[in-house]
CSV table of C-alpha atoms in Angstrom, one decimal:
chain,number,residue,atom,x,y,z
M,1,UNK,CA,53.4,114.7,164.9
M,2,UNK,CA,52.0,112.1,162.3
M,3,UNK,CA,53.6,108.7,161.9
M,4,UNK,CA,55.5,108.9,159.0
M,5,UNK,CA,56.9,112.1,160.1
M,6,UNK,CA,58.1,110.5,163.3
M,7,UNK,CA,59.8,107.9,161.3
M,8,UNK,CA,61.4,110.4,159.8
M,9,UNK,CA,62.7,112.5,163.0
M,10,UNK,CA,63.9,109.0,163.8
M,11,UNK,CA,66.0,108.7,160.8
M,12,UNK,CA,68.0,111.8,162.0
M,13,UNK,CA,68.5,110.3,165.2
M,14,UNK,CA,70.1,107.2,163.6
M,15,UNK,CA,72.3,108.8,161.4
M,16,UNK,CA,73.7,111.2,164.4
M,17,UNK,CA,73.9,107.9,166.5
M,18,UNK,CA,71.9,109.2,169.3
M,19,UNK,CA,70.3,105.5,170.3
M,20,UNK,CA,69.3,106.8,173.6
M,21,UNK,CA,67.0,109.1,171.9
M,22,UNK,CA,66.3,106.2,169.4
M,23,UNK,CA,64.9,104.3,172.2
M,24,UNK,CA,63.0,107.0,173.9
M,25,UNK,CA,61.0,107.6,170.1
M,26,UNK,CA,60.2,104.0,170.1
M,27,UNK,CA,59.3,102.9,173.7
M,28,UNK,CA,55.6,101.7,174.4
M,29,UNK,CA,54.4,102.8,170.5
M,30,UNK,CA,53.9,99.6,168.7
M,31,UNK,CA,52.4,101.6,165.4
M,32,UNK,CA,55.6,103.6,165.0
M,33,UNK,CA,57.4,100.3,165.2
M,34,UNK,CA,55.4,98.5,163.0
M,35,UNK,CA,55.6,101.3,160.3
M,36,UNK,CA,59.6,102.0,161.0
M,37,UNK,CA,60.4,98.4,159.9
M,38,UNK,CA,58.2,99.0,156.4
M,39,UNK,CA,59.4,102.7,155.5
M,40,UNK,CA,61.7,103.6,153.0
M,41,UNK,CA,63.4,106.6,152.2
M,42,UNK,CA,64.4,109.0,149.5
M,43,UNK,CA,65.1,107.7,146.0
M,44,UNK,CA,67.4,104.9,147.3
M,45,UNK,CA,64.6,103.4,149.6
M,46,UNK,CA,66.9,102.9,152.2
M,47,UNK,CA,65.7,101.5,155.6
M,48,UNK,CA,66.6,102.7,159.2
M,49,UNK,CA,68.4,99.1,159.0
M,50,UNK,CA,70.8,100.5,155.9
M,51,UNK,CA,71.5,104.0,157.7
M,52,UNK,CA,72.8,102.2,160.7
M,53,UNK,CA,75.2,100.0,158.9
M,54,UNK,CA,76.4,102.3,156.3
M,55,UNK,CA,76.9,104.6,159.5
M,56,UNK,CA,78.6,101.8,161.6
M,57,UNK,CA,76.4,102.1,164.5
M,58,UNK,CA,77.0,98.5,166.4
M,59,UNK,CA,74.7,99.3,168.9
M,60,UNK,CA,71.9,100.8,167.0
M,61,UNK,CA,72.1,98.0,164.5
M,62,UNK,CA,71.2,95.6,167.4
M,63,UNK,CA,68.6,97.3,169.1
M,64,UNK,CA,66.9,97.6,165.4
M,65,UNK,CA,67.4,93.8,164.9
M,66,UNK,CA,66.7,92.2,168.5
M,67,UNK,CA,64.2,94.7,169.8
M,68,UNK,CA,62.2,96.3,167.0
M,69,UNK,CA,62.4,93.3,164.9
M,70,UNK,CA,64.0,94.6,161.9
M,71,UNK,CA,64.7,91.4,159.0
M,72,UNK,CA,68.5,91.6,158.3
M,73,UNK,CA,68.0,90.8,154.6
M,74,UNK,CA,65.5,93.9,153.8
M,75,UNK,CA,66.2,95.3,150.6
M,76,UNK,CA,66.6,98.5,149.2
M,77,UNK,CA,65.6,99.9,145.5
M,78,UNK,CA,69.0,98.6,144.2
M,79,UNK,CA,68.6,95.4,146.1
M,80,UNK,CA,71.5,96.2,148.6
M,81,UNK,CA,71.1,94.9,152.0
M,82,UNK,CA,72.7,95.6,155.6
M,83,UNK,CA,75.2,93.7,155.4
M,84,UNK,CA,75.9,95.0,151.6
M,85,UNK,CA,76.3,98.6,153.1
M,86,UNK,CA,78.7,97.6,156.3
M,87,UNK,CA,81.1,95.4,154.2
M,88,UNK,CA,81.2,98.5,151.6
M,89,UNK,CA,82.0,101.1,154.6
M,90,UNK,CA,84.8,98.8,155.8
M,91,UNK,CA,82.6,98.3,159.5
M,92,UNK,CA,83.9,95.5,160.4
M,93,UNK,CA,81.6,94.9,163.8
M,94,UNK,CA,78.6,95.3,162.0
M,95,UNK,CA,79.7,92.6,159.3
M,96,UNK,CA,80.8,90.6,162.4
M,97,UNK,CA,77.1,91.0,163.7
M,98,UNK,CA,75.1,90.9,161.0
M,99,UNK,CA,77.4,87.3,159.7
M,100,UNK,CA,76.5,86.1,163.1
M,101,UNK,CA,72.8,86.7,162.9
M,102,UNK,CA,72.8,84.3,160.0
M,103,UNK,CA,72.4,87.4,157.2
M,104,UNK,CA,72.8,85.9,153.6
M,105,UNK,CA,76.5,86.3,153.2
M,106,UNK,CA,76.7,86.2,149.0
M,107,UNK,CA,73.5,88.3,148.3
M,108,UNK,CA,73.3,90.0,145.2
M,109,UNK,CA,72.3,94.0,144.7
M,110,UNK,CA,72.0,95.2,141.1
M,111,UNK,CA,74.5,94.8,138.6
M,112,UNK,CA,74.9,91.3,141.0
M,113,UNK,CA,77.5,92.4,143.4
M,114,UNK,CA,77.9,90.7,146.3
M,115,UNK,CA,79.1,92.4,150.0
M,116,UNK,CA,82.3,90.6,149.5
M,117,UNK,CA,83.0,92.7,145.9
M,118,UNK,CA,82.1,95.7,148.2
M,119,UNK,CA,84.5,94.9,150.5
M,120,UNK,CA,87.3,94.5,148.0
M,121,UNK,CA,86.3,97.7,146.5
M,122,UNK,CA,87.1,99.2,150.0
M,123,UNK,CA,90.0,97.4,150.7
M,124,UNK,CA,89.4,96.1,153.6
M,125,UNK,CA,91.1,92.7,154.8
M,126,UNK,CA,89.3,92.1,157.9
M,127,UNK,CA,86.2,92.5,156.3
M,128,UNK,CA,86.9,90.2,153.5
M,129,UNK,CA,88.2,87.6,156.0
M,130,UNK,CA,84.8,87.6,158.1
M,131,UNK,CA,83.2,87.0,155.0
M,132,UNK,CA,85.0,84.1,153.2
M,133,UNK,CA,85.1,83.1,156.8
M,134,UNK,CA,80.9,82.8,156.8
M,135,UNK,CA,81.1,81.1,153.5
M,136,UNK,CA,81.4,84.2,150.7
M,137,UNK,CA,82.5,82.7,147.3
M,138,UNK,CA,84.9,84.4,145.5
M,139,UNK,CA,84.4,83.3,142.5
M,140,UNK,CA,81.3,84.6,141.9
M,141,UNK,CA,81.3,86.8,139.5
M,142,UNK,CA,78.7,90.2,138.7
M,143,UNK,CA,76.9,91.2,135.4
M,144,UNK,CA,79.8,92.4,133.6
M,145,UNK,CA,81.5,88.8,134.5
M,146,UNK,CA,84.2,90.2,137.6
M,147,UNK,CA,84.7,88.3,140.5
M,148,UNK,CA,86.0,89.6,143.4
M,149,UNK,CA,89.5,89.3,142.4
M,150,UNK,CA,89.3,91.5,139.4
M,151,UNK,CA,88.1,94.2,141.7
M,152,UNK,CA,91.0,93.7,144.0
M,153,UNK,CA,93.1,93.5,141.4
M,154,UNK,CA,91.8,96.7,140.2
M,155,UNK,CA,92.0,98.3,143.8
M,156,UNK,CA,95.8,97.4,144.0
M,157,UNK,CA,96.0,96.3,147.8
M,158,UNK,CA,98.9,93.3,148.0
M,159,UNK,CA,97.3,91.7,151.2
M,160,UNK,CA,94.3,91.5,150.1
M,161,UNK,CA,95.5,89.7,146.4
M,162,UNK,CA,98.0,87.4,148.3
M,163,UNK,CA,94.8,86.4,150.9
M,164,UNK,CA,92.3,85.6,147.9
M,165,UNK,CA,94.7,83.6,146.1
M,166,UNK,CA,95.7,81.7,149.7
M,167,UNK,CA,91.9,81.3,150.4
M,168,UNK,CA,91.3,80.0,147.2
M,169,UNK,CA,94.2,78.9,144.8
M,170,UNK,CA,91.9,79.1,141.3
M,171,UNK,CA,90.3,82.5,141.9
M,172,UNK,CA,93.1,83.6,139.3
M,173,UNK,CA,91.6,82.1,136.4
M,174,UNK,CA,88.9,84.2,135.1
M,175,UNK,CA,87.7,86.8,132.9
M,176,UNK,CA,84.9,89.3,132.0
M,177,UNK,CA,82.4,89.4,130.0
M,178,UNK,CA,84.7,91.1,127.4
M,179,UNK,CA,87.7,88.4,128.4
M,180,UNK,CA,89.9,90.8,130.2
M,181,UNK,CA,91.7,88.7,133.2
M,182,UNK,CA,92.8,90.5,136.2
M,183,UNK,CA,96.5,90.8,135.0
M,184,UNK,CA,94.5,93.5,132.4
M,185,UNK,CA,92.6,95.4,135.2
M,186,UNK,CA,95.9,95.6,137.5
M,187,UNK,CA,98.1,96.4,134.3
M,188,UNK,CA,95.2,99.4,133.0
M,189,UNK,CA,95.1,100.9,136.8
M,190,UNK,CA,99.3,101.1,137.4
M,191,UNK,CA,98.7,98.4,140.3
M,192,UNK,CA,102.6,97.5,140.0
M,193,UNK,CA,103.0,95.2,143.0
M,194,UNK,CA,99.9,93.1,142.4
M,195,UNK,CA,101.2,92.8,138.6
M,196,UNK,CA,104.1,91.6,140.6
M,197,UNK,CA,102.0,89.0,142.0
M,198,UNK,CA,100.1,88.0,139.8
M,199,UNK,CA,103.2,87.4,137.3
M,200,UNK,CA,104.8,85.1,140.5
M,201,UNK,CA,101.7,83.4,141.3
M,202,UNK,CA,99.7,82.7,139.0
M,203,UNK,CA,100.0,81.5,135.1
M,204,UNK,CA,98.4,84.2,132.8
M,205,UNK,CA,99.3,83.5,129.0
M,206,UNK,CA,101.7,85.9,127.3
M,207,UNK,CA,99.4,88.6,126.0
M,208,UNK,CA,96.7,87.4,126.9
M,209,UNK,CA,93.7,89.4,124.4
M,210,UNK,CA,90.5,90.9,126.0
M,211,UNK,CA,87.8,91.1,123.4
M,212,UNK,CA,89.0,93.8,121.6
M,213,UNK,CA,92.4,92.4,121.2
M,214,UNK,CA,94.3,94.5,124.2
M,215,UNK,CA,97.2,93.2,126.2
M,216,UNK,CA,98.1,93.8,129.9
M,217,UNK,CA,100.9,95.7,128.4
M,218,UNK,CA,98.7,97.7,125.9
M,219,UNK,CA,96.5,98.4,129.2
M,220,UNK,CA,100.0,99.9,130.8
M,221,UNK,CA,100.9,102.2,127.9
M,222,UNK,CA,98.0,103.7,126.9
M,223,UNK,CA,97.3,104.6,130.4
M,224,UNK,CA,100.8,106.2,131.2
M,225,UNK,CA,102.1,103.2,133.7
M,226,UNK,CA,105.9,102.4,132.0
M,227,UNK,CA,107.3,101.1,135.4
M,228,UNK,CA,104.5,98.5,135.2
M,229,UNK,CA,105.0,98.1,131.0
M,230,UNK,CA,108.8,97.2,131.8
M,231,UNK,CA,107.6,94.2,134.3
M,232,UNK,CA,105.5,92.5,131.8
M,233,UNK,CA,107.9,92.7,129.4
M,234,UNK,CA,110.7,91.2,131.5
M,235,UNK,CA,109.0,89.0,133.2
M,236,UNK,CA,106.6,87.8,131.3
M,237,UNK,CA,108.1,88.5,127.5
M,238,UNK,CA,104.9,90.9,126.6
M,239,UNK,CA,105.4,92.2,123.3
M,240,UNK,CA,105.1,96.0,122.6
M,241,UNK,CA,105.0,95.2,118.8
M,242,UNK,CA,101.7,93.2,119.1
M,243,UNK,CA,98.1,94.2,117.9
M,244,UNK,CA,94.3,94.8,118.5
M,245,UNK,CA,92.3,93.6,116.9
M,246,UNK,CA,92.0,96.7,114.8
M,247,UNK,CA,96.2,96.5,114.3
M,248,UNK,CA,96.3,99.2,116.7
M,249,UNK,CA,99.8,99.1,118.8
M,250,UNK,CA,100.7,100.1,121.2
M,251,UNK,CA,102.8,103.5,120.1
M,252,UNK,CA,99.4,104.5,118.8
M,253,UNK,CA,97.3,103.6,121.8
M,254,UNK,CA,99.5,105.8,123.3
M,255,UNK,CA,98.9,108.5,120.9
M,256,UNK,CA,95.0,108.9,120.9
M,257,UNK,CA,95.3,108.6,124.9
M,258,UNK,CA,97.8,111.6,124.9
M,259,UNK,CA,100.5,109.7,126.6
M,260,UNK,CA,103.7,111.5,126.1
M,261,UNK,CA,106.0,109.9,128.4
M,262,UNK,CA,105.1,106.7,126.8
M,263,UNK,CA,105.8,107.2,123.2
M,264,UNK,CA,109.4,109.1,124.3
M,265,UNK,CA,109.7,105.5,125.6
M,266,UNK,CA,108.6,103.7,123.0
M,267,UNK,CA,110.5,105.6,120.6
M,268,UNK,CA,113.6,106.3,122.1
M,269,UNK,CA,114.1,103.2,124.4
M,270,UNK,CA,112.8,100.4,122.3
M,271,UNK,CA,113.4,101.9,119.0
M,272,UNK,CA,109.9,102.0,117.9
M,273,UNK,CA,108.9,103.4,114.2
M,274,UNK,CA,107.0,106.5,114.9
M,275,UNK,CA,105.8,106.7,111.1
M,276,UNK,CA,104.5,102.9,111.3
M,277,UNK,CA,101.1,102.8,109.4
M,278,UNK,CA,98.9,100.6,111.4
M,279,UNK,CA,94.8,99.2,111.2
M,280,UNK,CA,93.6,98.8,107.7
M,281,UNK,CA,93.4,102.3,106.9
M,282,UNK,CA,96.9,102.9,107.5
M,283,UNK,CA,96.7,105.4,110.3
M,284,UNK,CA,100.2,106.8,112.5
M,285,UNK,CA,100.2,107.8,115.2
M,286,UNK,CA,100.3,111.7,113.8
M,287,UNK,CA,96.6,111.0,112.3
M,288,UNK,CA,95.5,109.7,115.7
M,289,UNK,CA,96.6,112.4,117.8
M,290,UNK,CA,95.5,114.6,115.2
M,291,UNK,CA,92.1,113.1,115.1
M,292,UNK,CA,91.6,113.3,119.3
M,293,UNK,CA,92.9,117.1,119.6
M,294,UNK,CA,96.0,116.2,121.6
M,295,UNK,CA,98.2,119.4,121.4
M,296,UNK,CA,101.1,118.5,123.6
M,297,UNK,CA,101.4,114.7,121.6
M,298,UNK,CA,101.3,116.3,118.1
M,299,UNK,CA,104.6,118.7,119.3
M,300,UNK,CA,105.9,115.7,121.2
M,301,UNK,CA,105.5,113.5,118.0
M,302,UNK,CA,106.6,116.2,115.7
M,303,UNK,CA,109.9,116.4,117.4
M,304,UNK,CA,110.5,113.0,117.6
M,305,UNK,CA,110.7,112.6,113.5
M,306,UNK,CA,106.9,112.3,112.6
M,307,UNK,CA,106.4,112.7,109.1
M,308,UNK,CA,103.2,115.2,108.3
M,309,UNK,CA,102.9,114.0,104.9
M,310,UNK,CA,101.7,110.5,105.5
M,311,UNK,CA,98.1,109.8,104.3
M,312,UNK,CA,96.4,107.1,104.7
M,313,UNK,CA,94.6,105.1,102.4
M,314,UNK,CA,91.6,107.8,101.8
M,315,UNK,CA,94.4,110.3,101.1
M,316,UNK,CA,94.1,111.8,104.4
M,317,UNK,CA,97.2,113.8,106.3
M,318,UNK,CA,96.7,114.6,109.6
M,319,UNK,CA,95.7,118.3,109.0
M,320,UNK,CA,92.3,116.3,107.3
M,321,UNK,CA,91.8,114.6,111.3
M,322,UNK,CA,92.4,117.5,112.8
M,323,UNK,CA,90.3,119.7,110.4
M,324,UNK,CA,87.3,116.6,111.0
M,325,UNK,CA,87.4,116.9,114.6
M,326,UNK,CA,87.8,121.1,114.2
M,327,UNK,CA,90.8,120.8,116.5
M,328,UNK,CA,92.3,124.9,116.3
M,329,UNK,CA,95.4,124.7,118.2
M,330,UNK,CA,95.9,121.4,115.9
M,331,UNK,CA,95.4,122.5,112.7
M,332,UNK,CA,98.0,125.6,113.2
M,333,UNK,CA,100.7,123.3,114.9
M,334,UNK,CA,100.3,121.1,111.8
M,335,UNK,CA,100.2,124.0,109.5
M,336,UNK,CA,103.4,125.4,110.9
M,337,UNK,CA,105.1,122.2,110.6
M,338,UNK,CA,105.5,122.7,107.0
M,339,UNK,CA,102.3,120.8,105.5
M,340,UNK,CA,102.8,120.8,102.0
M,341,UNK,CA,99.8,120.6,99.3
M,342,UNK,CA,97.4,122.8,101.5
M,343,UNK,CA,96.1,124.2,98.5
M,344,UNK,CA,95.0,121.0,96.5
M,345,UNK,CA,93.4,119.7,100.2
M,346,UNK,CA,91.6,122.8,100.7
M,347,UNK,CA,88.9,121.2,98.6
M,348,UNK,CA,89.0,118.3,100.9
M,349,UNK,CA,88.7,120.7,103.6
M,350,UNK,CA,86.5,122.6,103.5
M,351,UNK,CA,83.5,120.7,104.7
M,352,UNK,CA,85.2,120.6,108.2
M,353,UNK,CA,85.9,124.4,108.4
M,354,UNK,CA,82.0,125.9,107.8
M,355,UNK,CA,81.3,126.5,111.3
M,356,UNK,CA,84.9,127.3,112.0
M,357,UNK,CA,86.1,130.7,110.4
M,358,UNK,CA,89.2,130.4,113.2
M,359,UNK,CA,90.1,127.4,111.0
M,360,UNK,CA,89.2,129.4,107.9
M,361,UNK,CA,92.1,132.5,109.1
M,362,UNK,CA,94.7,129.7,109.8
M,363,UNK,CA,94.3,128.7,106.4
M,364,UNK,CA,94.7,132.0,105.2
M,365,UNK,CA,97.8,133.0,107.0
M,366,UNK,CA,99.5,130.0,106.2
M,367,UNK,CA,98.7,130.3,102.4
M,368,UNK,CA,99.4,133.8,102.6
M,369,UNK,CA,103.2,133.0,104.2
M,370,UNK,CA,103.7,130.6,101.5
């Protein structure tokens, strides 16, 4: 058998665990050893050293590092090390070993993410313990500007937020590259006990804008979370009249994300005007959900008072979005809803329905019926 296919008959053994095996491959042949610590596999050019951490293998880990000579900080193609691939698998002995052995604790793979980001992506306490424990900084932050307590944030464990802010008190105050703080990223992902803690703990501004001009609370609505909507507003006075930076609110967030639920709530609870015209073009919600295909949001909107004849300030109903985006099922729940002037849009029409004779036969009914 050639060398590099050895190496490779090896790499089985280290992903089943079979170190006896391991050893017997490597005894007495300094050539094989030599190449083993210098080969790298498949498209990730992961080393034997990256298969027996991601694998958890304590024991094979050490025999690669104190008897064949592996180097703890060998890279792979995306720059991810040992100790990268343990702390992301939640093997905590392996971190424990690899810390020990003096590996480089806040090393960076691409997109700049350290092992301790990987750990909080896992959720794993202990992990992220032996880490800050060896020195990890928290507040270091990858290419899209997160730091490790965005990602917990985002990840929703309540030990892990309470231990971060305990280890260190500021971690709190940050934001992304787009501005969006961790109150967003707990908010958007319907993390309702860290929103909890964040609100208790720390001292976010009331809606608080990410680039674009979203809120925690617009994050909560548009993506269905109304248990964790109701805590910002009570404790922390978010407004669910505000707007983007497009005048988008939240009633119409709602709408082009097909959130049911939350418009009912918007509408019914709060008393929220479900013919508002928001953004500069006057859009309702109708148009929007018209415009992203949403079936069940058009009936739900319809039958909470939406008005079908709204334009906006090109002259467009909601039959013209649905028409543009050659939604069917749209465009006949629409019709049927009693859309008046269908025969002075037609002209209007028309350059949506070419490729859609479907569209075409709607029309036809409908005009026929009338």
């Amino acid at each position: 058998m050639g060398d590099e296919a050895c190496v490779q008959s090896v790499l089985r053994l280290v992903q089943e665990g079979q170190l006896s095996a391991v050893k017997d491959k490597f005894s007495g042949d300094l050539q094989l050893q030599s190449l083993a610590k210098k080969t790298h596999f498949g498209k990730s050019g992961d080393t034997l050293l990256h298969y027996a951490s991601r694998s958890g293998h304590l024991d094979m880990l050490r025999f690669f590092v104190e008897q064949i000579g592996f180097d703890t900080e060998l890279v792979n193609r995306d720059y991810k090390r040992a100790l990268h691939e343990a702390a992301s698998m939640g093997h905590v002995d392996c971190v424990r070993y690899l810390t020990a052995r003096g590996a480089k604790i806040d090393s960076l793979k691409k997109a700049d993410w350290t092992p301790l980001m990987m750990a909080c992506a896992k959720r794993n306490l202990d992990v992220i313990k032996n880490l800050i424990n060896h020195g990890a900084k928290p507040a270091l932050k990858n290419k899209d500007g997160w730091n490790c307590f965005h990602i917990a944030c985002r990840e929703g464990d309540p030990s892990i937020v309470h231990y971060l802010i305990d280890t260190c008190p500021e971690v709190w105050k940050t934001k992304s590259n787009t501005a969006r703080t961790p109150l967003h990223t707990a908010a958007m992902h319907g993390c309702a006990e860290v929103v909890n803690i964040l609100l208790d703990r720390c001292h976010f501004e009331t809606d608080d804008r990410d680039s674009c001009g979203i809120t925690p609370l617009m994050d909560a609505l548009r993506n269905g979370h109304i248990g964790v909507a109701e805590v910002l507003m009570k404790k922390h006075q978010a407004s669910f009249t505000a707007s983007d930076n497009l005048g988008t609110r939240p009633v119409q967030h709602a709408a082009v994300t097909g959130q049911d639920g939350v418009i009912c709530y918007l509408v019914q609870r709060l008393g929220v005007n479900i013919n508002e015209q928001v953004t500069d073009i006057q859009l309702t919600a109708l148009h929007l959900a018209a415009k992203e295909g949403h079936v069940d949001t058009i009936q739900t909107l319809l039958s909470l008072g939406a008005d079908v004849q709204l334009k906006d300030v090109k002259g467009r109903t909601a039959l013209h979005m649905a028409c543009a985006g050659q939604h069917v099922d749209c465009v006949n729940i629409l019709l049927e809803a009693g859309l008046q002037d269908c025969e002075d849009n037609m002209g209007i029409l028309a350059k949506h329905l070419a490729k859609k004779q479907e569209l075409l036969t709607f029309f036809d009914k409908y005009t026929v019926h009338q």
